[in-house]
Amino acid sequence: MAILELKNIVKKYRIGNEIITALDGVDLAVEAGEFIVILGTSGCGKTTLLNIAAGLEKPTRGEVVFRGVTISKLKEKKTVMFRRKQMGFIFQSYNLLPALTAQENVALPLVFDGVKPRERVLRSVKMLKQVGLMERREHKPSQMSGGQQQRVSIARALINNPRIIFADEPTGNLDTRTTLDIMGQLQRAVKENGQTLVMVTHDQEVAEFADRIIYMVDGRIVEEKQGGTHL
Amino acid sequence: MKNYDLLLLANKNLWRRKGRTVLTVLGVIIGTASIVVMLSLGIGLVESQKKQMSQWGSLNIIRVQQSWDFPGQEDGQQKRLTDEAIAEIREIEGVTAVSPAIEVGGEASFGKKMGHIMLVGLEPALMEQLEFSVSHGRLLNQDDRFNVVAGSQVINNFWDPRQRSNPWNWEEPPQGDSLELLNKRISLSLYNNKQQKRIYSLNVVGILSEKTMEHSWYVYAPISELKKMREFTNQGRQEEVYFQEYMEKDPGGRSSSSSARAKKEEQYSFALVRTNDVADTRRISRQLRDSGYNAYSIADNLEGIEEAARRFQAILGGIGAITLLVAAIGITNTMVMSIYERTREIAIMKVIGASFREIRWLFLTESSLIGLLGGFFGLGLSFALSSLLNHYGSSFVNPGGMMPGQEAIQISVIPLWLVGFALLFSIGIGLIAGIYPANRAINLDPITAMRHG
Ligand SMILES: Nc1ncnc2c1ncn2[C@@H]1O[C@H](COP(=O)(O)OP(=O)(O)OP(=O)(O)O)[C@@H](O)[C@H]1O
Ligand SMILES: [Mg+2]
């Protein structure tokens, strides 16, 4: 059964008198437990598609159905609960809070969820161990390398045990060795827990980790390929 | 999100830019201190006036007199101080004691000294409640008959005729020692209208303390004896005859002359009413005036003084308020800048699950914390300034120094309620100053913020 369904998504932006069509009728069904990679050239609409799928942006036309709920029609107040409890996010630029330590950053989604401090410590320690950053837990983002920061953000994305994880070019700023390292960790974690992962990249090598590869050109899906060579 | 997490996060965010936060808090400190100090000056004014007034007499006592008789006035229109009226006054809510009083004056002698006294008869058991207090000896009690208590100045009503000095020598006002009277006898001579004379021998058992000036020239005795004295002095009184005739001539006069005379006889010179507190005093005093008595209390003057103080406070408070308004704008500015710097961060929080409510409260908590800190340290500054004012300013309000035993007049008074008010007010200012920035923060589009961050 599909955990996430995009039905004929159209997204248009208006800049002055000009109208830009970022997405031009996208249909996609993501199966539970699946690892999907979206590949495409810069500006073809990958980030836009991810944002709409996560309920961060509303489509101009079309529907997003997540676990049977049409989240594209929900108010912001409701979508926030989906993001808090069932979704995880990883970004190209890590997006950690600079004022917080690694451990505090990892635990932040639990803070918003109202989890008690004791349990937050236990769970964030477990996540930090999993990404191998226990000895860095008191460090601020500015005191860590890009690869370390991204591992912190992976731990943050996974701490609330989400059903689905959206990752927008998580390895875009990293070298090949670190990329493979991070991809390995992410894939292992997701597969162990039966979580769904939707990842945007334009790195062909990264795409090899996926179960399925989606190719986009100018706001449309043009091709689909079964992957899994790294499994 | 739990409240303590909100508070911790807000506090952490606040101290990321220490310098800016400290400067913003400083603005609130100055604003709070200026309001508190300004208001404390107004409060100090009222307090010192109250203190001065209570030296003239008690703020809990009302003196009630019946309004003046004048011919042509309908009977019953004027309130007479009869036993009935006393009972009525006793029933008013807030009245804790009422004593009728009768005044009789006459020639008196004390040892070899001559003079005159005003004798006032009161319910002896009520004296303490009516805030009489003695500096020496005792107050009257139920069994006393010709025992009296003298005011502290009564001794100055007597002079020694053998001494050449004029008793009314203005250059050298008589200054007798009131203790001279204690446990001595005063002879009072009363005459009635038939030129008969009676001499009463009064034993002074107590001297009133100097605290209340209004009592200091009178001698107080049990009212039961005063009734008898007045009965004697009224014998063959001319006025009584006139009164009788007047009542008979008056065509509208419903009461017979004999009952009118009876009424006249049972009337009192005045009554003293004791109340619970100043507020009751003012209310009851007004109520008595409205129902036709001549009621007077020192507390009545408070109204005017408080009105003046209120106006004074409004002006001073206004000056303080402007300072605090500037501080509030400072808070808003700081918060807007902080939100501008943290645009990306706010977007991240939204994406990973912070609701609008939580984002809003995060910023409102930050701005309220600035207010609270400013209020707290502002109060500290206020107390420092207040004690400086009281220390160095006292020479202005207490010219010529203080009398021994007199309490220093405080220019600036900070009561507990002002402390609470200042804290709540500064937190409130912080909260209000945070509304606009917080709304800006929640209206941030996380996607745009993250793309361009
Ligand atoms: N808020 C916006 N306003 C106007 N145009 C936008 C906005 N967001 C995206 N676009 C446009 O939509 C198109 C798709 O953008 P998107 O960010 O989805 O591309 P992308 O595939 O993620 O590119 P990249 O690989 O460089 O990240 C682009 O032409 C972009 O300029
Ligand atoms: Mg992109």
XYZ file of C-alpha atoms and ligand atoms in Angstrom:
716
model
C 0.000 0.000 0.000
C 1.239 3.454 -0.834
C 2.197 5.518 2.195
C 2.353 8.670 0.120
C 0.514 9.521 -3.088
C 1.010 12.576 -5.278
C -1.863 13.041 -7.711
C -1.380 15.280 -10.719
C 0.597 17.930 -8.800
C 0.970 21.289 -10.484
C 2.926 24.104 -8.843
C 3.189 27.527 -10.370
C 5.039 30.540 -9.033
C 4.264 34.038 -10.037
C 7.112 36.532 -10.178
C 5.804 39.887 -11.295
C 3.952 39.223 -14.532
C 5.806 36.029 -15.245
C 4.457 32.659 -14.236
C 6.962 29.880 -13.578
C 5.727 26.320 -13.696
C 7.893 24.418 -11.238
C 5.841 21.225 -11.343
C 3.725 20.314 -14.314
C 1.491 17.357 -13.461
C 3.442 14.954 -11.275
C 1.963 11.565 -10.329
C 3.875 9.432 -7.865
C 3.027 6.680 -5.389
C 5.591 5.893 -2.676
C 5.292 2.452 -1.087
C 5.853 1.995 2.646
C 9.451 0.951 3.355
C 10.619 2.115 -0.017
C 13.792 4.144 -0.675
C 13.122 6.491 -3.574
C 15.621 8.828 -5.166
C 14.557 11.751 -7.312
C 17.193 12.687 -9.874
C 17.259 15.676 -12.163
C 19.106 18.743 -13.274
C 19.165 21.919 -11.260
C 15.907 23.841 -11.364
C 13.794 20.918 -12.595
C 11.539 21.092 -9.488
C 12.967 18.434 -7.125
C 12.955 20.552 -3.960
C 9.523 21.895 -4.804
C 8.196 18.358 -5.161
C 9.696 17.340 -1.809
C 8.252 20.371 -0.017
C 4.809 19.711 -1.402
C 5.022 16.032 -0.523
C 5.923 16.961 3.076
C 3.058 19.436 3.347
C 5.427 22.409 3.681
C 3.998 24.002 0.558
C 0.568 23.804 -1.017
C 0.286 22.654 -4.640
C -1.445 24.940 -7.128
C -3.408 21.926 -8.293
C -3.522 18.257 -7.351
C -3.569 16.330 -4.067
C -1.075 14.905 -1.605
C -2.363 11.910 0.332
C -0.274 10.745 3.278
C -1.449 7.541 4.973
C -4.978 8.144 3.756
C -5.100 11.832 4.769
C -5.179 14.512 2.101
C -2.584 16.742 3.762
C -2.521 19.213 0.878
C -5.940 20.391 2.045
C -5.086 20.675 5.745
C -4.351 23.887 7.584
C -0.830 24.561 8.753
C -1.927 23.806 12.303
C -2.699 20.203 11.360
C 0.237 19.525 9.062
C 2.613 20.497 11.842
C 1.418 17.493 13.832
C 2.237 15.184 10.891
C 5.700 16.643 10.612
C 6.260 16.420 14.339
C 5.189 12.819 14.790
C 5.587 11.041 11.441
C 8.119 12.862 9.278
C 11.845 13.461 9.397
C 13.841 16.029 7.416
C 17.442 16.172 6.223
C 18.826 19.115 4.244
C 21.829 19.794 2.086
C 22.973 22.577 4.394
C 22.358 20.534 7.603
C 20.178 23.259 9.148
C 21.184 22.709 12.758
C 20.425 25.385 15.339
C 23.738 27.164 15.957
C 23.017 27.936 19.615
C 22.381 24.329 20.581
C 24.840 21.488 21.151
C 24.801 18.356 19.015
C 22.736 16.530 21.598
C 20.271 19.408 22.022
C 19.854 19.617 18.252
C 19.149 15.901 18.031
C 16.601 16.142 20.854
C 14.838 19.252 19.541
C 11.941 17.468 17.773
C 11.208 15.714 21.077
C 11.149 19.081 22.857
C 8.391 20.301 20.560
C 6.608 17.015 21.084
C 6.581 17.592 24.853
C 8.763 14.606 25.743
C 10.230 14.754 29.265
C 13.941 15.692 29.632
C 14.970 12.267 31.008
C 13.571 10.403 28.065
C 14.982 12.974 25.660
C 18.483 12.365 26.998
C 18.146 8.590 26.684
C 16.836 8.726 23.146
C 19.253 11.360 21.895
C 22.212 9.454 23.356
C 21.044 6.346 21.536
C 20.788 8.258 18.254
C 24.198 9.892 18.707
C 25.754 6.484 19.330
C 24.102 5.171 16.207
C 25.711 7.889 14.058
C 28.982 7.579 15.993
C 29.080 11.075 17.494
C 28.823 10.400 21.234
C 32.107 12.166 21.987
C 30.842 15.265 20.105
C 27.571 15.601 21.935
C 28.543 18.804 23.774
C 29.816 20.485 20.619
C 28.082 23.287 18.821
C 27.545 22.962 15.030
C 30.285 25.536 14.395
C 32.754 23.190 16.099
C 31.990 20.260 13.802
C 32.863 19.308 10.208
C 30.222 19.192 7.473
C 30.041 15.409 7.594
C 29.630 15.448 11.377
C 26.916 18.087 11.160
C 25.056 16.031 8.597
C 25.234 12.977 10.842
C 23.767 15.079 13.666
C 20.959 16.138 11.351
C 20.323 12.504 10.381
C 20.089 11.641 14.068
C 17.641 14.536 14.495
C 15.556 13.345 11.539
C 15.317 9.834 12.952
C 14.803 10.532 16.660
C 11.024 10.783 16.552
C 10.942 7.434 14.773
C 9.206 8.851 11.677
C 7.278 6.850 9.076
C 8.870 8.782 6.267
C 12.093 10.757 5.883
C 12.542 13.510 3.301
C 16.118 14.283 2.380
C 17.054 17.122 0.030
C 20.570 16.534 -1.310
C 21.935 15.384 2.032
C 25.355 14.687 0.545
C 25.527 17.703 -1.707
C 28.210 19.404 0.353
C 30.278 16.320 1.208
C 33.229 14.532 -0.386
C 32.830 11.065 -1.923
C 34.172 9.102 1.022
C 31.933 10.892 3.549
C 28.997 10.626 1.149
C 29.284 6.861 0.979
C 29.697 6.713 4.746
C 26.581 8.789 5.373
C 24.507 7.018 2.751
C 25.423 3.683 4.286
C 24.326 4.841 7.738
C 21.087 6.310 6.481
C 20.186 3.283 4.418
C 20.902 0.902 7.296
C 18.832 2.876 9.793
C 15.886 3.173 7.444
C 15.881 -0.456 6.415
C 16.198 -1.671 10.019
C 13.073 0.212 11.062
C 11.080 -0.280 7.880
C 10.978 3.479 7.289
C 10.323 5.160 3.971
C 12.967 7.474 2.509
C 12.424 10.021 -0.254
C 15.698 11.603 -1.300
C 16.573 14.268 -3.842
C 20.012 14.286 -5.393
C 21.805 14.907 -8.618
C 24.568 12.516 -7.710
C 24.265 9.341 -9.835
C 26.394 7.406 -7.364
C 24.082 8.223 -4.459
C 21.133 7.173 -6.557
C 22.563 3.672 -6.704
C 21.518 3.124 -3.052
C 17.820 3.507 -3.937
C 15.110 0.922 -4.565
C 13.675 3.107 -7.268
C 14.999 6.102 -9.184
C 12.733 8.807 -10.547
C 14.069 11.081 -13.291
C 12.676 14.588 -13.575
C 12.973 17.138 -16.358
C 11.283 20.552 -16.264
C 8.710 19.719 -13.651
C 7.732 16.323 -15.033
C 8.663 12.734 -14.263
C 10.155 11.383 -17.429
C 11.520 7.998 -16.416
C 11.528 5.455 -13.625
C 14.131 2.804 -12.910
C 14.376 0.001 -10.351
C 17.662 0.375 -8.478
C 19.186 -1.539 -5.607
C 22.699 -2.215 -6.847
C 24.155 -1.294 -3.433
C 21.915 -3.664 -1.514
C 6.251 21.802 24.169
C 6.611 21.964 27.931
C 6.636 25.362 29.623
C 10.007 24.876 31.257
C 11.527 23.924 27.901
C 10.074 27.081 26.431
C 11.572 29.126 29.248
C 14.979 27.463 28.978
C 15.115 27.881 25.220
C 13.990 31.510 25.430
C 16.581 32.219 28.091
C 19.296 30.548 26.038
C 18.379 32.573 22.968
C 18.360 35.792 24.953
C 21.999 35.461 25.974
C 23.330 34.721 22.503
C 23.671 38.442 22.023
C 24.709 39.485 25.509
C 25.574 43.089 24.738
C 22.354 43.826 22.945
C 20.231 42.113 25.576
C 21.976 43.948 28.402
C 21.420 47.289 26.690
C 17.753 46.512 26.097
C 17.316 45.414 29.700
C 19.050 48.614 30.781
C 16.363 50.592 28.988
C 13.678 48.747 30.941
C 15.626 49.231 34.184
C 15.654 52.986 33.653
C 11.991 52.987 32.622
C 10.880 50.945 35.617
C 12.977 52.953 38.046
C 11.644 56.248 36.744
C 8.019 55.114 37.089
C 8.544 53.590 40.527
C 10.488 56.546 41.895
C 7.996 59.038 40.488
C 5.049 57.164 41.989
C 6.895 56.735 45.276
C 7.172 60.518 45.531
C 3.398 60.843 45.231
C 2.843 58.106 47.784
C 5.360 59.728 50.109
C 3.427 62.976 49.831
C 0.128 61.379 50.855
C 1.773 59.398 53.633
C 3.465 62.421 55.145
C 0.227 64.407 54.992
C -1.585 61.577 56.732
C 1.080 61.472 59.388
C 0.775 65.186 59.963
C -2.991 65.003 60.118
C -2.968 62.209 62.609
C -1.010 64.544 64.875
C -3.985 66.853 64.922
C -6.305 64.034 65.825
C -7.407 60.558 65.078
C -8.377 59.582 61.543
C -10.895 57.088 62.912
C -13.015 59.520 64.896
C -15.956 61.557 63.682
C -17.303 64.443 65.704
C -21.048 64.847 65.229
C -23.007 67.943 66.153
C -26.616 68.687 65.526
C -27.230 71.319 62.911
C -28.106 74.775 64.162
C -31.655 75.604 65.127
C -33.179 78.568 63.467
C -36.744 79.832 63.659
C -39.064 78.945 60.802
C -37.408 75.608 60.288
C -39.871 72.771 60.418
C -39.579 70.539 63.373
C -38.075 67.217 62.473
C -36.058 68.660 59.642
C -33.070 69.209 61.815
C -31.459 66.220 63.397
C -31.287 66.371 67.151
C -28.653 64.507 69.098
C -30.961 62.555 71.321
C -30.465 59.101 72.795
C -32.490 57.817 69.872
C -30.152 59.457 67.375
C -27.129 58.040 69.192
C -28.653 54.580 68.953
C -29.279 55.128 65.267
C -25.689 56.161 64.612
C -24.475 53.135 66.540
C -26.300 50.940 64.005
C -24.446 52.338 60.979
C -22.175 49.733 59.463
C -18.529 50.399 60.234
C -19.219 52.222 63.497
C -17.526 50.471 66.391
C -18.388 52.860 69.238
C -20.415 56.014 69.858
C -20.279 58.207 72.910
C -22.555 61.204 73.399
C -20.848 64.184 74.978
C -21.960 67.124 77.085
C -19.860 70.249 77.452
C -19.955 72.520 80.443
C -17.507 75.321 81.113
C -16.807 77.328 84.186
C -14.492 79.081 86.576
C -12.049 76.826 88.254
C -9.251 76.898 90.732
C -6.414 74.583 91.361
C -4.428 75.009 94.503
C -3.656 78.707 94.628
C -4.103 79.118 90.911
C -7.144 80.538 89.208
C -8.530 79.775 85.811
C -11.328 78.198 83.846
C -11.939 74.792 82.351
C -14.092 73.196 79.688
C -15.486 69.993 81.079
C -16.579 67.328 78.599
C -18.663 64.369 79.715
C -18.165 61.077 77.870
C -19.045 57.428 78.362
C -16.067 56.586 80.571
C -15.843 52.972 79.366
C -15.528 54.081 75.735
C -12.560 56.408 76.175
C -9.988 53.891 75.099
C -11.968 52.948 72.004
C -12.300 56.627 71.162
C -8.508 56.709 71.017
C -7.861 58.630 74.184
C -4.587 57.732 75.778
C -2.865 58.961 78.890
C 0.747 59.861 79.315
C 0.392 59.666 83.093
C -2.203 58.159 85.412
C -5.169 56.352 83.899
C -8.292 56.788 81.792
C -11.750 56.881 83.362
C -13.663 53.754 84.195
C -17.291 52.898 84.817
C -17.210 53.596 88.569
C -15.676 57.049 88.418
C -17.905 59.963 89.374
C -15.850 63.054 90.122
C -12.633 61.664 88.770
C -11.457 63.411 85.594
C -8.754 63.190 82.963
C -7.127 66.439 81.852
C -5.668 67.346 78.480
C -1.993 68.175 78.317
C -2.570 71.930 77.929
C -5.206 72.341 80.647
C -2.568 73.473 83.145
C -2.060 76.556 80.972
C -5.613 77.663 81.732
C -4.536 78.426 85.287
C -2.438 81.236 86.560
C -1.218 82.371 89.881
C -2.875 85.703 90.767
C -0.085 86.515 93.244
C 2.482 86.600 90.481
C 2.678 89.876 88.657
C 3.079 88.366 85.224
C 0.078 88.752 83.009
C -1.454 85.391 82.073
C -2.084 86.650 78.566
C 1.408 87.819 78.023
C 1.947 86.954 74.392
C 5.674 87.355 74.417
C 5.991 84.648 76.962
C 3.306 82.041 76.460
C 2.604 80.116 79.636
C 4.233 76.733 79.699
C 3.002 74.808 82.698
C 3.973 71.279 83.475
C 0.842 69.233 82.992
C 2.075 66.753 85.578
C 1.357 69.391 88.208
C -2.320 68.485 87.938
C -1.980 64.737 88.395
C -3.712 63.438 91.537
C -4.660 66.980 92.517
C -8.078 68.509 92.841
C -9.661 71.129 90.621
C -12.593 73.084 91.995
C -15.173 73.990 89.418
C -17.783 76.656 90.154
C -21.038 76.572 88.250
C -23.865 79.094 88.384
C -27.442 78.687 87.328
C -29.657 81.437 86.017
C -31.067 82.098 89.442
C -27.537 83.134 90.481
C -27.120 80.054 92.625
C -23.618 78.581 92.835
C -22.373 75.036 93.155
C -18.777 73.952 93.635
C -17.592 70.610 92.369
C -14.339 69.073 93.458
C -12.780 67.114 90.628
C -9.931 64.660 91.139
C -7.457 64.443 88.246
C -6.595 60.773 87.761
C -4.878 61.027 84.397
C -3.164 63.361 81.970
C -3.802 62.807 78.246
C -0.815 62.233 76.034
C 0.203 64.986 73.654
C -0.390 62.831 70.620
C -3.769 64.318 69.749
C -3.955 68.061 69.910
C -7.731 68.226 69.660
C -8.164 66.953 73.216
C -5.429 68.919 74.865
C -7.464 71.881 76.187
C -10.339 69.878 77.700
C -11.024 68.039 80.931
C -12.940 64.784 80.525
C -15.420 63.434 83.042
C -18.163 60.769 83.163
C -21.233 61.891 81.234
C -23.623 60.907 84.017
C -22.237 63.691 86.244
C -22.254 66.177 83.404
C -25.973 65.551 82.861
C -26.618 66.550 86.460
C -24.381 69.605 86.156
C -26.215 70.765 83.070
C -29.538 70.234 84.744
C -28.367 72.601 87.478
C -27.041 75.278 85.138
C -30.198 75.205 83.044
C -32.420 76.019 85.998
C -34.323 79.273 85.381
C -32.759 79.695 82.023
C -34.014 82.608 79.945
C -33.685 80.835 76.675
C -35.930 78.092 77.871
C -38.717 80.589 78.432
C -38.235 82.024 74.975
C -38.199 78.549 73.477
C -41.424 77.705 75.263
C -43.116 80.854 74.006
C -41.891 80.328 70.503
C -43.288 76.835 70.355
C -46.642 78.039 71.631
C -46.861 80.870 69.118
C -45.938 78.728 66.151
C -49.228 77.779 64.441
C -47.643 74.819 62.636
C -45.949 73.529 65.744
C -47.187 70.040 66.230
C -45.312 69.249 69.367
C -46.413 70.620 72.650
C -44.082 72.887 74.537
C -43.489 70.448 77.313
C -42.325 67.655 75.023
C -40.128 70.119 73.191
C -38.526 71.068 76.439
C -38.044 67.444 77.323
C -36.414 66.912 73.966
C -34.151 69.879 74.455
C -33.021 68.544 77.773
C -32.016 65.135 76.554
C -29.962 66.522 73.702
C -26.205 66.254 73.758
C -23.578 68.834 72.888
C -21.951 66.485 70.399
C -21.074 62.853 69.905
C -17.838 61.068 69.139
C -18.042 58.177 66.664
C -15.312 55.589 66.326
C -14.975 53.705 63.043
C -12.936 50.797 61.754
C -10.633 52.656 59.391
C -10.028 55.823 57.433
C -12.194 54.690 54.531
C -15.130 54.035 56.868
C -14.557 57.348 58.567
C -14.898 59.229 55.301
C -17.927 57.269 54.191
C -19.781 57.555 57.516
C -18.841 61.179 57.930
C -20.398 61.940 54.543
C -23.425 59.814 55.333
C -24.034 61.702 58.584
C -23.757 65.062 56.837
C -26.215 63.877 54.210
C -28.723 62.938 56.870
C -28.584 66.390 58.402
C -25.901 66.355 61.070
C -22.865 68.509 61.390
C -20.246 65.806 61.091
C -16.568 66.497 60.946
C -13.537 64.279 60.809
C -9.904 65.015 60.196
C -10.030 62.281 57.588
C -12.397 64.479 55.537
C -9.390 66.585 54.576
C -7.706 63.574 53.077
C -9.951 63.772 50.050
C -8.502 67.032 48.857
C -4.970 66.006 49.638
C -5.362 62.694 47.866
C -6.874 64.409 44.882
C -3.875 66.730 44.709
C -1.523 63.783 45.158
C -3.286 61.870 42.408
C -2.783 64.730 40.023
C 0.839 65.019 41.123
C 1.295 61.277 40.641
C -0.351 61.337 37.231
C 2.143 63.937 36.029
C 5.160 62.173 37.535
C 3.884 58.740 36.471
C 3.396 60.111 32.978
C 7.015 61.181 32.803
C 8.039 57.711 33.968
C 5.668 56.086 31.503
C 7.329 57.852 28.586
C 10.682 56.438 29.657
C 9.155 52.984 29.833
C 7.513 53.437 26.445
C 10.929 54.175 24.979
C 12.186 51.019 26.672
C 9.292 49.049 25.193
C 10.193 50.271 21.718
C 13.734 49.131 22.513
C 12.457 45.642 23.307
C 10.453 45.488 20.093
C 13.445 46.637 18.108
C 15.718 44.066 19.712
C 13.223 41.295 19.075
C 12.720 42.289 15.438
C 16.461 42.314 14.906
C 16.783 38.990 16.622
C 14.064 37.480 14.442
C 15.717 38.892 11.356
C 18.960 37.198 12.364
C 17.222 33.964 13.225
C 14.983 33.716 10.169
C 16.524 30.459 9.065
C 16.435 29.028 12.553
C 12.736 29.796 12.908
C 12.121 28.089 9.577
C 13.988 24.991 10.756
C 11.970 24.852 13.952
C 8.767 25.084 11.970
C 9.845 22.305 9.624
C 10.812 19.895 12.375
C 7.569 20.341 14.250
C 7.227 23.628 16.122
C 3.690 24.974 15.935
C 2.735 28.619 15.401
C 1.758 28.773 19.045
C 5.154 27.573 20.211
C 7.047 29.936 17.946
C 4.885 32.820 19.128
C 5.357 31.960 22.783
C 9.072 31.473 22.336
C 9.407 35.086 21.256
C 6.859 36.412 23.718
C 8.758 34.631 26.491
C 12.025 36.163 25.339
C 10.578 39.663 25.349
C 8.824 39.097 28.689
C 12.108 37.915 30.160
C 13.698 41.187 29.092
C 10.810 42.952 30.813
C 11.128 40.849 33.956
C 14.886 41.386 34.223
C 14.447 45.105 33.629
C 11.669 45.221 36.216
C 13.687 43.310 38.784
C 16.840 45.368 38.511
C 14.791 48.501 37.961
C 13.224 47.926 41.367
C 16.671 47.514 42.866
C 17.666 50.847 41.357
C 14.409 52.371 42.607
C 15.084 51.336 46.193
C 18.593 52.755 45.948
C 17.324 56.067 44.537
C 14.499 56.168 47.044
C 16.804 55.827 50.028
C 19.143 58.436 48.550
C 16.218 60.830 48.177
C 15.056 60.174 51.705
C 18.546 60.625 53.040
C 19.580 63.794 51.225
C 16.156 65.247 50.610
C 14.941 65.156 54.199
C 16.473 68.545 54.952
C 14.066 70.095 52.446
C 10.900 68.648 53.947
C 12.036 68.714 57.562
C 13.430 72.240 57.727
C 15.308 73.054 60.895
C 15.901 69.423 61.588
C 13.629 66.979 63.329
C 12.074 67.271 66.729
C 13.298 64.604 69.087
C 11.074 61.555 68.922
C 9.468 62.707 65.698
C 9.599 60.231 62.846
C 11.425 61.480 59.755
C 9.134 62.401 56.895
C 9.863 60.180 53.907
C 9.866 61.894 50.539
C 9.756 58.624 48.677
C 7.791 55.602 49.847
C 7.744 52.278 47.915
C 4.955 50.109 49.320
C 4.757 46.389 48.619
C 1.948 46.781 46.107
C 4.139 49.087 44.044
C 6.835 46.402 43.951
C 4.314 43.843 42.677
C 2.823 46.344 40.283
C 6.229 47.286 38.852
C 7.187 43.645 38.261
C 3.901 42.749 36.608
C 3.920 45.953 34.621
C 7.416 45.426 33.244
C 6.608 41.826 32.316
C 3.435 43.092 30.665
C 5.397 45.733 28.761
C 7.792 43.027 27.550
C 4.885 40.859 26.504
C 3.174 43.645 24.573
C 6.459 44.707 22.990
C 6.899 41.114 21.806
C 3.557 40.795 20.032
C 4.586 42.440 16.803
C 7.917 40.589 16.461
C 6.275 37.278 17.399
C 3.677 37.767 14.686
C 6.421 38.477 12.223
C 8.111 35.269 13.247
C 5.064 33.072 12.793
C 4.268 34.624 9.435
C 7.684 33.706 8.103
C 7.406 31.224 5.281
C 9.756 28.404 6.213
C 10.395 27.403 2.615
C 11.426 30.831 1.416
C 13.453 31.307 4.570
C 15.334 28.051 4.004
C 15.936 28.613 0.314
C 17.477 32.010 0.866
C 18.909 31.527 4.307
N 9.376 30.541 -4.126
C 9.618 30.523 -5.427
N 9.260 31.567 -6.193
C 9.484 31.572 -7.495
N 10.048 30.572 -8.167
C 10.433 29.484 -7.466
C 10.241 29.418 -6.072
N 10.691 28.222 -5.637
C 11.177 27.587 -6.738
N 11.012 28.342 -7.833
C 11.360 27.980 -9.172
O 10.849 26.694 -9.416
C 11.790 25.942 -10.156
C 12.135 24.649 -9.426
O 12.898 24.963 -8.313
P 13.468 23.845 -7.323
O 14.082 24.526 -6.169
O 12.388 22.888 -7.054
O 14.586 23.196 -8.223
P 15.560 22.014 -7.826
O 15.300 20.925 -8.778
O 15.466 21.700 -6.395
O 16.971 22.646 -8.160
P 18.346 22.422 -7.411
O 18.838 21.091 -7.859
O 19.208 23.513 -7.913
O 18.081 22.487 -5.964
C 12.986 26.831 -10.404
O 12.894 27.402 -11.705
C 12.854 27.893 -9.354
O 13.380 29.116 -9.813
Mg 16.781 21.818 -4.729
